[in-house]
Amino acid sequence: MEALKPLVWIGWSLDDLRGFPAEVRRVMGQALDDAQRGGEHPRAKALQGFGGRGVLEVVDDHDGDTFRAVYTVKFAGAVYVLHAFQKKSKKGRATPRHDIEVVRTRLKAAEAHHREAMKGKRP
């Protein structure tokens, strides 16, 4: 059995996810576990605007509310959880601009973290 890739929580993503309803946390947790094992949860989909399947989001609805967790598998050896939030807007399905900016900023932080973690290690 392949070792689980560690989860690296960027920003307040862990605290935010902990605030989700238990049923939603289970779905998000399973999706992250799948990613750690090199798989992809059936509810995971590419987040638009990030070029392919490197940045994924999992969406779950609960009692009329929509919850999302965004993570990246772009960097070898770890799964970086970038953002977890409740979508407030009832207009459309698009991810709000503010949340996209949070993801962009945290993706840069994840890249810097990964680069630092890889210093001195052989490729």
PDB file of C-alpha atoms in Angstrom:
ATOM      1  CA  MET A   1       0.000   0.000   0.000  1.00  0.00           C
ATOM      2  CA  GLU A   2       1.285   3.439  -0.945  1.00  0.00           C
ATOM      3  CA  ALA A   3       1.946   5.888   1.879  1.00  0.00           C
ATOM      4  CA  LEU A   4      -0.540   8.704   2.350  1.00  0.00           C
ATOM      5  CA  LYS A   5       0.617  12.091   1.163  1.00  0.00           C
ATOM      6  CA  PRO A   6       0.480  14.551   4.046  1.00  0.00           C
ATOM      7  CA  LEU A   7      -2.151  17.275   4.130  1.00  0.00           C
ATOM      8  CA  VAL A   8      -0.783  20.799   4.406  1.00  0.00           C
ATOM      9  CA  TRP A   9      -3.365  23.362   5.519  1.00  0.00           C
ATOM     10  CA  ILE A  10      -2.826  26.869   4.151  1.00  0.00           C
ATOM     11  CA  GLY A  11      -4.270  29.913   5.915  1.00  0.00           C
ATOM     12  CA  TRP A  12      -7.364  29.230   7.996  1.00  0.00           C
ATOM     13  CA  SER A  13      -8.593  26.380   5.815  1.00  0.00           C
ATOM     14  CA  LEU A  14      -8.543  23.804   8.638  1.00  0.00           C
ATOM     15  CA  ASP A  15     -10.424  26.077  11.050  1.00  0.00           C
ATOM     16  CA  ASP A  16     -12.934  26.947   8.337  1.00  0.00           C
ATOM     17  CA  LEU A  17     -13.503  23.285   7.469  1.00  0.00           C
ATOM     18  CA  ARG A  18     -13.996  22.439  11.135  1.00  0.00           C
ATOM     19  CA  GLY A  19     -16.913  24.906  11.155  1.00  0.00           C
ATOM     20  CA  PHE A  20     -18.820  22.934   8.514  1.00  0.00           C
ATOM     21  CA  PRO A  21     -21.722  20.628   9.452  1.00  0.00           C
ATOM     22  CA  ALA A  22     -20.624  17.077  10.328  1.00  0.00           C
ATOM     23  CA  GLU A  23     -22.112  15.557   7.146  1.00  0.00           C
ATOM     24  CA  VAL A  24     -20.221  18.048   4.988  1.00  0.00           C
ATOM     25  CA  ARG A  25     -16.987  17.452   6.897  1.00  0.00           C
ATOM     26  CA  ARG A  26     -17.327  13.728   6.164  1.00  0.00           C
ATOM     27  CA  VAL A  27     -17.634  14.352   2.406  1.00  0.00           C
ATOM     28  CA  MET A  28     -14.724  16.800   2.399  1.00  0.00           C
ATOM     29  CA  GLY A  29     -12.633  14.466   4.553  1.00  0.00           C
ATOM     30  CA  GLN A  30     -13.247  11.548   2.197  1.00  0.00           C
ATOM     31  CA  ALA A  31     -12.298  13.700  -0.802  1.00  0.00           C
ATOM     32  CA  LEU A  32      -9.051  14.751   0.886  1.00  0.00           C
ATOM     33  CA  ASP A  33      -8.318  11.160   1.884  1.00  0.00           C
ATOM     34  CA  ASP A  34      -8.832  10.098  -1.733  1.00  0.00           C
ATOM     35  CA  ALA A  35      -6.391  12.820  -2.852  1.00  0.00           C
ATOM     36  CA  GLN A  36      -3.837  11.703  -0.262  1.00  0.00           C
ATOM     37  CA  ARG A  37      -4.027   8.195  -1.731  1.00  0.00           C
ATOM     38  CA  GLY A  38      -3.526   9.494  -5.277  1.00  0.00           C
ATOM     39  CA  GLY A  39      -7.177   9.193  -6.268  1.00  0.00           C
ATOM     40  CA  GLU A  40      -9.970  11.621  -6.931  1.00  0.00           C
ATOM     41  CA  HIS A  41     -13.342  11.801  -5.188  1.00  0.00           C
ATOM     42  CA  PRO A  42     -16.400  11.633  -7.482  1.00  0.00           C
ATOM     43  CA  ARG A  43     -17.412  15.147  -6.370  1.00  0.00           C
ATOM     44  CA  ALA A  44     -13.984  16.665  -7.081  1.00  0.00           C
ATOM     45  CA  LYS A  45     -13.788  18.859 -10.139  1.00  0.00           C
ATOM     46  CA  ALA A  46     -11.251  21.237 -11.598  1.00  0.00           C
ATOM     47  CA  LEU A  47     -11.602  24.794 -10.357  1.00  0.00           C
ATOM     48  CA  GLN A  48     -12.036  27.023 -13.391  1.00  0.00           C
ATOM     49  CA  GLY A  49      -9.243  29.479 -14.132  1.00  0.00           C
ATOM     50  CA  PHE A  50      -6.371  27.418 -12.742  1.00  0.00           C
ATOM     51  CA  GLY A  51      -5.315  25.522 -15.862  1.00  0.00           C
ATOM     52  CA  GLY A  52      -6.348  21.901 -15.728  1.00  0.00           C
ATOM     53  CA  ARG A  53      -6.776  19.502 -12.846  1.00  0.00           C
ATOM     54  CA  GLY A  54      -4.049  20.810 -10.539  1.00  0.00           C
ATOM     55  CA  VAL A  55      -6.494  22.793  -8.386  1.00  0.00           C
ATOM     56  CA  LEU A  56      -9.643  20.910  -7.437  1.00  0.00           C
ATOM     57  CA  GLU A  57     -12.776  21.767  -5.525  1.00  0.00           C
ATOM     58  CA  VAL A  58     -15.292  19.603  -3.743  1.00  0.00           C
ATOM     59  CA  VAL A  59     -18.810  20.957  -3.413  1.00  0.00           C
ATOM     60  CA  ASP A  60     -21.422  19.706  -0.971  1.00  0.00           C
ATOM     61  CA  ASP A  61     -24.906  21.026  -0.240  1.00  0.00           C
ATOM     62  CA  HIS A  62     -26.472  20.842   3.214  1.00  0.00           C
ATOM     63  CA  ASP A  63     -29.808  22.313   4.348  1.00  0.00           C
ATOM     64  CA  GLY A  64     -29.907  24.695   1.391  1.00  0.00           C
ATOM     65  CA  ASP A  65     -26.329  25.915   1.887  1.00  0.00           C
ATOM     66  CA  THR A  66     -23.355  25.154  -0.341  1.00  0.00           C
ATOM     67  CA  PHE A  67     -19.930  24.366   1.088  1.00  0.00           C
ATOM     68  CA  ARG A  68     -16.679  24.137  -0.846  1.00  0.00           C
ATOM     69  CA  ALA A  69     -13.161  22.950  -0.169  1.00  0.00           C
ATOM     70  CA  VAL A  70     -10.356  23.758  -2.596  1.00  0.00           C
ATOM     71  CA  TYR A  71      -7.072  21.873  -2.690  1.00  0.00           C
ATOM     72  CA  THR A  72      -4.135  21.278  -4.982  1.00  0.00           C
ATOM     73  CA  VAL A  73      -2.290  18.135  -5.957  1.00  0.00           C
ATOM     74  CA  LYS A  74       0.164  20.096  -8.133  1.00  0.00           C
ATOM     75  CA  PHE A  75       3.137  19.547  -5.869  1.00  0.00           C
ATOM     76  CA  ALA A  76       4.722  16.118  -5.429  1.00  0.00           C
ATOM     77  CA  GLY A  77       4.502  14.517  -2.041  1.00  0.00           C
ATOM     78  CA  ALA A  78       1.693  16.569  -0.439  1.00  0.00           C
ATOM     79  CA  VAL A  79      -1.903  17.698  -0.795  1.00  0.00           C
ATOM     80  CA  TYR A  80      -2.310  21.400  -0.016  1.00  0.00           C
ATOM     81  CA  VAL A  81      -5.722  22.494   1.265  1.00  0.00           C
ATOM     82  CA  LEU A  82      -6.079  26.064   0.071  1.00  0.00           C
ATOM     83  CA  HIS A  83      -9.547  27.218   1.100  1.00  0.00           C
ATOM     84  CA  ALA A  84     -12.766  26.017   2.699  1.00  0.00           C
ATOM     85  CA  PHE A  85     -15.839  28.211   2.639  1.00  0.00           C
ATOM     86  CA  GLN A  86     -19.590  28.444   2.545  1.00  0.00           C
ATOM     87  CA  LYS A  87     -20.849  30.003  -0.662  1.00  0.00           C
ATOM     88  CA  LYS A  88     -23.083  32.869   0.411  1.00  0.00           C
ATOM     89  CA  SER A  89     -24.295  34.159  -2.942  1.00  0.00           C
ATOM     90  CA  LYS A  90     -27.493  32.636  -4.241  1.00  0.00           C
ATOM     91  CA  LYS A  91     -26.820  33.987  -7.742  1.00  0.00           C
ATOM     92  CA  GLY A  92     -25.296  31.483 -10.124  1.00  0.00           C
ATOM     93  CA  ARG A  93     -22.904  28.627  -9.498  1.00  0.00           C
ATOM     94  CA  ALA A  94     -19.682  30.528 -10.078  1.00  0.00           C
ATOM     95  CA  THR A  95     -17.164  30.795  -7.269  1.00  0.00           C
ATOM     96  CA  PRO A  96     -17.223  34.367  -5.900  1.00  0.00           C
ATOM     97  CA  ARG A  97     -14.325  36.581  -7.013  1.00  0.00           C
ATOM     98  CA  HIS A  98     -13.129  37.109  -3.418  1.00  0.00           C
ATOM     99  CA  ASP A  99     -12.808  33.352  -2.899  1.00  0.00           C
ATOM    100  CA  ILE A 100     -10.919  32.944  -6.185  1.00  0.00           C
ATOM    101  CA  GLU A 101      -8.454  35.599  -4.995  1.00  0.00           C
ATOM    102  CA  VAL A 102      -8.026  33.765  -1.673  1.00  0.00           C
ATOM    103  CA  VAL A 103      -7.260  30.575  -3.614  1.00  0.00           C
ATOM    104  CA  ARG A 104      -4.734  32.390  -5.853  1.00  0.00           C
ATOM    105  CA  THR A 105      -2.941  33.902  -2.857  1.00  0.00           C
ATOM    106  CA  ARG A 106      -2.860  30.619  -0.955  1.00  0.00           C
ATOM    107  CA  LEU A 107      -1.705  28.691  -4.027  1.00  0.00           C
ATOM    108  CA  LYS A 108       1.328  31.004  -4.141  1.00  0.00           C
ATOM    109  CA  ALA A 109       1.913  30.332  -0.434  1.00  0.00           C
ATOM    110  CA  ALA A 110       1.656  26.572  -1.066  1.00  0.00           C
ATOM    111  CA  GLU A 111       4.161  26.854  -3.896  1.00  0.00           C
ATOM    112  CA  ALA A 112       6.597  28.733  -1.634  1.00  0.00           C
ATOM    113  CA  HIS A 113       6.091  26.158   1.146  1.00  0.00           C
ATOM    114  CA  HIS A 114       6.714  23.288  -1.259  1.00  0.00           C
ATOM    115  CA  ARG A 115       9.809  24.940  -2.715  1.00  0.00           C
ATOM    116  CA  GLU A 116      11.210  25.428   0.815  1.00  0.00           C
ATOM    117  CA  ALA A 117      10.333  21.854   1.824  1.00  0.00           C
ATOM    118  CA  MET A 118      12.110  20.487  -1.241  1.00  0.00           C
ATOM    119  CA  LYS A 119      15.369  22.402  -0.695  1.00  0.00           C
ATOM    120  CA  GLY A 120      18.216  19.961  -0.395  1.00  0.00           C
ATOM    121  CA  LYS A 121      16.120  16.980  -1.460  1.00  0.00           C
ATOM    122  CA  ARG A 122      16.866  15.089  -4.629  1.00  0.00           C
ATOM    123  CA  PRO A 123      14.189  15.137  -7.335  1.00  0.00           C
TER     124      PRO A 123
END
